[in-house]
PDB file of C-alpha atoms in Angstrom:
ATOM      1  CA  MET A   1       0.000   0.000   0.000  1.00  0.00           C
ATOM      2  CA  THR A   2       1.451   3.369  -0.973  1.00  0.00           C
ATOM      3  CA  SER A   3       1.364   6.330   1.405  1.00  0.00           C
ATOM      4  CA  SER A   4      -1.417   7.906  -0.677  1.00  0.00           C
ATOM      5  CA  GLU A   5      -3.645   4.824  -0.166  1.00  0.00           C
ATOM      6  CA  VAL A   6      -3.431   5.003   3.623  1.00  0.00           C
ATOM      7  CA  SER A   7      -6.867   5.036   5.275  1.00  0.00           C
ATOM      8  CA  LEU A   8      -7.689   7.176   8.295  1.00  0.00           C
ATOM      9  CA  PHE A   9      -9.144   4.134  10.078  1.00  0.00           C
ATOM     10  CA  SER A  10      -9.818   0.466   9.389  1.00  0.00           C
ATOM     11  CA  ASN A  11     -12.641  -0.236   6.962  1.00  0.00           C
ATOM     12  CA  ASP A  12     -13.440  -3.263   9.146  1.00  0.00           C
ATOM     13  CA  LEU A  13     -15.413  -0.865  11.383  1.00  0.00           C
ATOM     14  CA  ILE A  14     -17.909  -0.235   8.579  1.00  0.00           C
ATOM     15  CA  SER A  15     -21.015  -2.356   8.934  1.00  0.00           C
ATOM     16  CA  GLU A  16     -21.702  -4.770   6.094  1.00  0.00           C
ATOM     17  CA  GLU A  17     -25.393  -4.159   6.758  1.00  0.00           C
ATOM     18  CA  CYS A  18     -24.902  -0.409   6.189  1.00  0.00           C
ATOM     19  CA  GLN A  19     -22.737  -1.099   3.154  1.00  0.00           C
ATOM     20  CA  ASN A  20     -25.535  -3.196   1.642  1.00  0.00           C
ATOM     21  CA  THR A  21     -28.021  -0.305   1.866  1.00  0.00           C
ATOM     22  CA  LEU A  22     -26.129   1.653  -0.797  1.00  0.00           C
ATOM     23  CA  PRO A  23     -27.084   1.337  -4.474  1.00  0.00           C
ATOM     24  CA  GLU A  24     -24.861  -0.671  -6.792  1.00  0.00           C
ATOM     25  CA  GLY A  25     -21.687   1.225  -7.709  1.00  0.00           C
ATOM     26  CA  TYR A  26     -21.511   3.074  -4.369  1.00  0.00           C
ATOM     27  CA  LYS A  27     -19.651   2.135  -1.200  1.00  0.00           C
ATOM     28  CA  PHE A  28     -18.652   3.441   2.210  1.00  0.00           C
ATOM     29  CA  ARG A  29     -14.972   3.613   3.065  1.00  0.00           C
ATOM     30  CA  ALA A  30     -12.612   5.473   5.339  1.00  0.00           C
ATOM     31  CA  LEU A  31     -11.067   8.715   4.108  1.00  0.00           C
ATOM     32  CA  GLN A  32      -7.752   8.063   2.348  1.00  0.00           C
ATOM     33  CA  ARG A  33      -4.665  10.219   2.077  1.00  0.00           C
ATOM     34  CA  SER A  34      -5.182  10.303  -1.711  1.00  0.00           C
ATOM     35  CA  ASP A  35      -8.715  11.717  -1.433  1.00  0.00           C
ATOM     36  CA  PHE A  36      -7.426  15.218  -2.081  1.00  0.00           C
ATOM     37  CA  HIS A  37      -7.632  14.045  -5.721  1.00  0.00           C
ATOM     38  CA  HIS A  38     -11.025  12.289  -5.427  1.00  0.00           C
ATOM     39  CA  GLY A  39     -13.250  15.289  -4.737  1.00  0.00           C
ATOM     40  CA  TYR A  40     -13.385  15.292  -0.938  1.00  0.00           C
ATOM     41  CA  LEU A  41     -12.908  19.037  -0.557  1.00  0.00           C
ATOM     42  CA  GLY A  42     -15.444  19.695  -3.307  1.00  0.00           C
ATOM     43  CA  VAL A  43     -18.112  17.842  -1.331  1.00  0.00           C
ATOM     44  CA  LEU A  44     -17.251  19.826   1.803  1.00  0.00           C
ATOM     45  CA  ARG A  45     -17.622  23.030  -0.197  1.00  0.00           C
ATOM     46  CA  ASP A  46     -21.291  22.108  -0.686  1.00  0.00           C
ATOM     47  CA  LEU A  47     -21.572  22.344   3.120  1.00  0.00           C
ATOM     48  CA  ALA A  48     -19.459  25.338   4.145  1.00  0.00           C
ATOM     49  CA  TYR A  49     -16.406  27.458   3.400  1.00  0.00           C
ATOM     50  CA  VAL A  50     -13.274  25.300   3.129  1.00  0.00           C
ATOM     51  CA  GLY A  51     -10.575  27.686   1.949  1.00  0.00           C
ATOM     52  CA  PRO A  52      -7.679  27.266  -0.460  1.00  0.00           C
ATOM     53  CA  ILE A  53      -6.045  24.095   0.882  1.00  0.00           C
ATOM     54  CA  THR A  54      -2.902  22.853  -0.853  1.00  0.00           C
ATOM     55  CA  GLU A  55      -2.077  19.173  -1.241  1.00  0.00           C
ATOM     56  CA  GLU A  56       0.801  19.604   1.206  1.00  0.00           C
ATOM     57  CA  GLN A  57      -1.535  21.127   3.813  1.00  0.00           C
ATOM     58  CA  TRP A  58      -4.021  18.312   3.188  1.00  0.00           C
ATOM     59  CA  GLU A  59      -1.374  15.652   3.788  1.00  0.00           C
ATOM     60  CA  GLU A  60      -0.145  17.346   6.972  1.00  0.00           C
ATOM     61  CA  ARG A  61      -3.681  17.499   8.393  1.00  0.00           C
ATOM     62  CA  PHE A  62      -4.481  13.922   7.345  1.00  0.00           C
ATOM     63  CA  ASP A  63      -1.281  12.647   8.969  1.00  0.00           C
ATOM     64  CA  ALA A  64      -2.008  14.594  12.182  1.00  0.00           C
ATOM     65  CA  MET A  65      -5.531  13.139  12.352  1.00  0.00           C
ATOM     66  CA  LYS A  66      -4.199   9.639  11.668  1.00  0.00           C
ATOM     67  CA  LYS A  67      -1.796   9.969  14.629  1.00  0.00           C
ATOM     68  CA  CYS A  68      -4.787  10.599  16.927  1.00  0.00           C
ATOM     69  CA  GLU A  69      -5.769   6.957  16.623  1.00  0.00           C
ATOM     70  CA  GLY A  70      -9.255   6.223  17.894  1.00  0.00           C
ATOM     71  CA  THR A  71     -10.422   9.825  17.606  1.00  0.00           C
ATOM     72  CA  TYR A  72     -11.238  10.728  13.989  1.00  0.00           C
ATOM     73  CA  TYR A  73     -13.455   8.621  11.751  1.00  0.00           C
ATOM     74  CA  VAL A  74     -14.062  10.421   8.470  1.00  0.00           C
ATOM     75  CA  LEU A  75     -16.368   8.235   6.410  1.00  0.00           C
ATOM     76  CA  VAL A  76     -16.944   8.835   2.718  1.00  0.00           C
ATOM     77  CA  ILE A  77     -19.361   7.486   0.143  1.00  0.00           C
ATOM     78  CA  VAL A  78     -17.664   6.878  -3.171  1.00  0.00           C
ATOM     79  CA  LYS A  79     -19.132   6.209  -6.572  1.00  0.00           C
ATOM     80  CA  GLU A  80     -17.182   4.238  -9.116  1.00  0.00           C
ATOM     81  CA  LYS A  81     -16.574   6.187 -12.300  1.00  0.00           C
ATOM     82  CA  GLY A  82     -17.586   4.721 -15.656  1.00  0.00           C
ATOM     83  CA  GLY A  83     -15.619   1.662 -16.711  1.00  0.00           C
ATOM     84  CA  GLU A  84     -12.922  -0.410 -15.111  1.00  0.00           C
ATOM     85  CA  GLY A  85      -9.820   1.554 -14.155  1.00  0.00           C
ATOM     86  CA  ASP A  86     -11.603   4.916 -14.202  1.00  0.00           C
ATOM     87  CA  GLY A  87     -11.352   5.204 -10.416  1.00  0.00           C
ATOM     88  CA  GLU A  88     -13.901   6.663  -8.061  1.00  0.00           C
ATOM     89  CA  PHE A  89     -15.096   9.993  -6.755  1.00  0.00           C
ATOM     90  CA  ILE A  90     -16.435  11.061  -3.392  1.00  0.00           C
ATOM     91  CA  MET A  91     -20.052  12.194  -3.294  1.00  0.00           C
ATOM     92  CA  GLY A  92     -20.701  12.174   0.448  1.00  0.00           C
ATOM     93  CA  THR A  93     -18.910  12.454   3.768  1.00  0.00           C
ATOM     94  CA  GLY A  94     -19.443  12.623   7.504  1.00  0.00           C
ATOM     95  CA  THR A  95     -17.144  12.677  10.513  1.00  0.00           C
ATOM     96  CA  LEU A  96     -17.347  10.905  13.850  1.00  0.00           C
ATOM     97  CA  VAL A  97     -15.114  12.409  16.534  1.00  0.00           C
ATOM     98  CA  VAL A  98     -14.743  10.242  19.648  1.00  0.00           C
ATOM     99  CA  GLU A  99     -14.277  12.194  22.873  1.00  0.00           C
ATOM    100  CA  MET A 100     -12.960  10.697  26.108  1.00  0.00           C
ATOM    101  CA  LYS A 101     -15.139  11.605  29.103  1.00  0.00           C
ATOM    102  CA  PHE A 102     -15.076  11.284  32.865  1.00  0.00           C
ATOM    103  CA  LEU A 103     -18.832  10.712  32.697  1.00  0.00           C
ATOM    104  CA  GLY A 104     -20.197   7.255  32.105  1.00  0.00           C
ATOM    105  CA  ASN A 105     -17.394   5.577  34.042  1.00  0.00           C
ATOM    106  CA  LEU A 106     -14.692   7.108  31.820  1.00  0.00           C
ATOM    107  CA  GLY A 107     -16.902   6.612  28.793  1.00  0.00           C
ATOM    108  CA  LEU A 108     -16.610   7.705  25.196  1.00  0.00           C
ATOM    109  CA  GLN A 109     -18.998  10.095  23.486  1.00  0.00           C
ATOM    110  CA  GLY A 110     -19.325  10.296  19.733  1.00  0.00           C
ATOM    111  CA  HIS A 111     -19.872  13.559  17.870  1.00  0.00           C
ATOM    112  CA  VAL A 112     -21.169  13.321  14.300  1.00  0.00           C
ATOM    113  CA  GLU A 113     -20.243  16.405  12.293  1.00  0.00           C
ATOM    114  CA  ASP A 114     -19.681  17.683   8.758  1.00  0.00           C
ATOM    115  CA  VAL A 115     -22.312  15.459   7.146  1.00  0.00           C
ATOM    116  CA  CYS A 116     -22.563  16.440   3.501  1.00  0.00           C
ATOM    117  CA  ILE A 117     -23.872  14.878   0.313  1.00  0.00           C
ATOM    118  CA  SER A 118     -22.969  16.461  -3.028  1.00  0.00           C
ATOM    119  CA  ALA A 119     -25.795  18.543  -4.469  1.00  0.00           C
ATOM    120  CA  ASP A 120     -26.405  16.142  -7.360  1.00  0.00           C
ATOM    121  CA  HIS A 121     -26.940  13.192  -4.969  1.00  0.00           C
ATOM    122  CA  GLN A 122     -29.204  14.845  -2.392  1.00  0.00           C
ATOM    123  CA  GLY A 123     -32.726  13.561  -1.820  1.00  0.00           C
ATOM    124  CA  GLN A 124     -31.742   9.908  -2.291  1.00  0.00           C
ATOM    125  CA  GLN A 125     -31.362   8.871   1.386  1.00  0.00           C
ATOM    126  CA  PHE A 126     -27.546   8.970   1.286  1.00  0.00           C
ATOM    127  CA  GLY A 127     -27.405  11.337   4.283  1.00  0.00           C
ATOM    128  CA  THR A 128     -29.542   9.071   6.428  1.00  0.00           C
ATOM    129  CA  LYS A 129     -27.474   6.033   5.453  1.00  0.00           C
ATOM    130  CA  LEU A 130     -24.253   7.904   6.227  1.00  0.00           C
ATOM    131  CA  ILE A 131     -25.468   8.917   9.692  1.00  0.00           C
ATOM    132  CA  LYS A 132     -26.501   5.324  10.424  1.00  0.00           C
ATOM    133  CA  ALA A 133     -23.075   4.053   9.306  1.00  0.00           C
ATOM    134  CA  LEU A 134     -21.332   6.589  11.571  1.00  0.00           C
ATOM    135  CA  ASP A 135     -23.630   5.585  14.437  1.00  0.00           C
ATOM    136  CA  HIS A 136     -22.579   1.957  13.910  1.00  0.00           C
ATOM    137  CA  ILE A 137     -18.893   2.949  14.089  1.00  0.00           C
ATOM    138  CA  ALA A 138     -19.616   4.851  17.321  1.00  0.00           C
ATOM    139  CA  SER A 139     -21.256   1.743  18.735  1.00  0.00           C
ATOM    140  CA  GLU A 140     -18.293  -0.412  17.680  1.00  0.00           C
ATOM    141  CA  ARG A 141     -15.960   2.038  19.431  1.00  0.00           C
ATOM    142  CA  GLY A 142     -18.025   1.749  22.623  1.00  0.00           C
ATOM    143  CA  CYS A 143     -19.564   5.224  22.677  1.00  0.00           C
ATOM    144  CA  TYR A 144     -22.303   5.483  25.296  1.00  0.00           C
ATOM    145  CA  LYS A 145     -23.992   8.276  23.360  1.00  0.00           C
ATOM    146  CA  VAL A 146     -23.748  10.091  20.040  1.00  0.00           C
ATOM    147  CA  SER A 147     -24.503  13.763  19.371  1.00  0.00           C
ATOM    148  CA  LEU A 148     -25.197  15.107  15.903  1.00  0.00           C
ATOM    149  CA  SER A 149     -24.030  18.663  15.193  1.00  0.00           C
ATOM    150  CA  TYR A 150     -25.958  20.252  12.372  1.00  0.00           C
ATOM    151  CA  SER A 151     -27.483  23.403  11.004  1.00  0.00           C
ATOM    152  CA  ILE A 152     -31.266  23.267  10.737  1.00  0.00           C
ATOM    153  CA  SER A 153     -31.075  24.689   7.217  1.00  0.00           C
ATOM    154  CA  SER A 154     -28.820  21.823   6.138  1.00  0.00           C
ATOM    155  CA  PHE A 155     -31.557  19.264   6.651  1.00  0.00           C
ATOM    156  CA  GLN A 156     -34.840  21.100   6.136  1.00  0.00           C
ATOM    157  CA  ASN A 157     -37.295  19.202   3.967  1.00  0.00           C
ATOM    158  CA  THR A 158     -35.173  16.049   3.936  1.00  0.00           C
ATOM    159  CA  SER A 159     -35.662  12.592   5.387  1.00  0.00           C
ATOM    160  CA  VAL A 160     -32.535  13.165   7.492  1.00  0.00           C
ATOM    161  CA  ALA A 161     -34.552  15.626   9.592  1.00  0.00           C
ATOM    162  CA  ASP A 162     -36.667  12.701  10.833  1.00  0.00           C
ATOM    163  CA  HIS A 163     -33.547  10.746  11.829  1.00  0.00           C
ATOM    164  CA  ILE A 164     -31.938  13.680  13.653  1.00  0.00           C
ATOM    165  CA  THR A 165     -34.436  13.558  16.498  1.00  0.00           C
ATOM    166  CA  GLU A 166     -32.956  10.217  17.537  1.00  0.00           C
ATOM    167  CA  TYR A 167     -29.679  11.972  18.411  1.00  0.00           C
ATOM    168  CA  THR A 168     -30.705  15.298  19.970  1.00  0.00           C
TER     169      THR A 168
END
């Protein structure tokens, strides 16, 4: 595996059940160091201001997050491009941050943030599926609760709004 193919966390944490909810040609996977070139920042720009990030800055931040093992779980949804060998592009993302607490007998709390689906894929339940996949990872990590940080306007008139009430 080259340094650009390094994943932020093990894909073994991703539920097969969640994986099977995605349409053919789509899959969940952990963010990879090479995702600077697969449209990750473009998807985030559909959510909020990102700024002019260079590839070097991207790699430094990715490596810093990777060193905080057990803390950052950036999950992406990728769609395979056209034919064989064409690669893939990212069309959705969400982040689980695991916080160590004194509460809950030194428990762990999950924070789901930065959930975004590219504009051309919205309205197809991808956001709901992404949140459920992140919730599964939080459960696998032993989180006693999960909080979802969101802007009301981000989810108005979507099916995700119905799912949010389970976390607030």
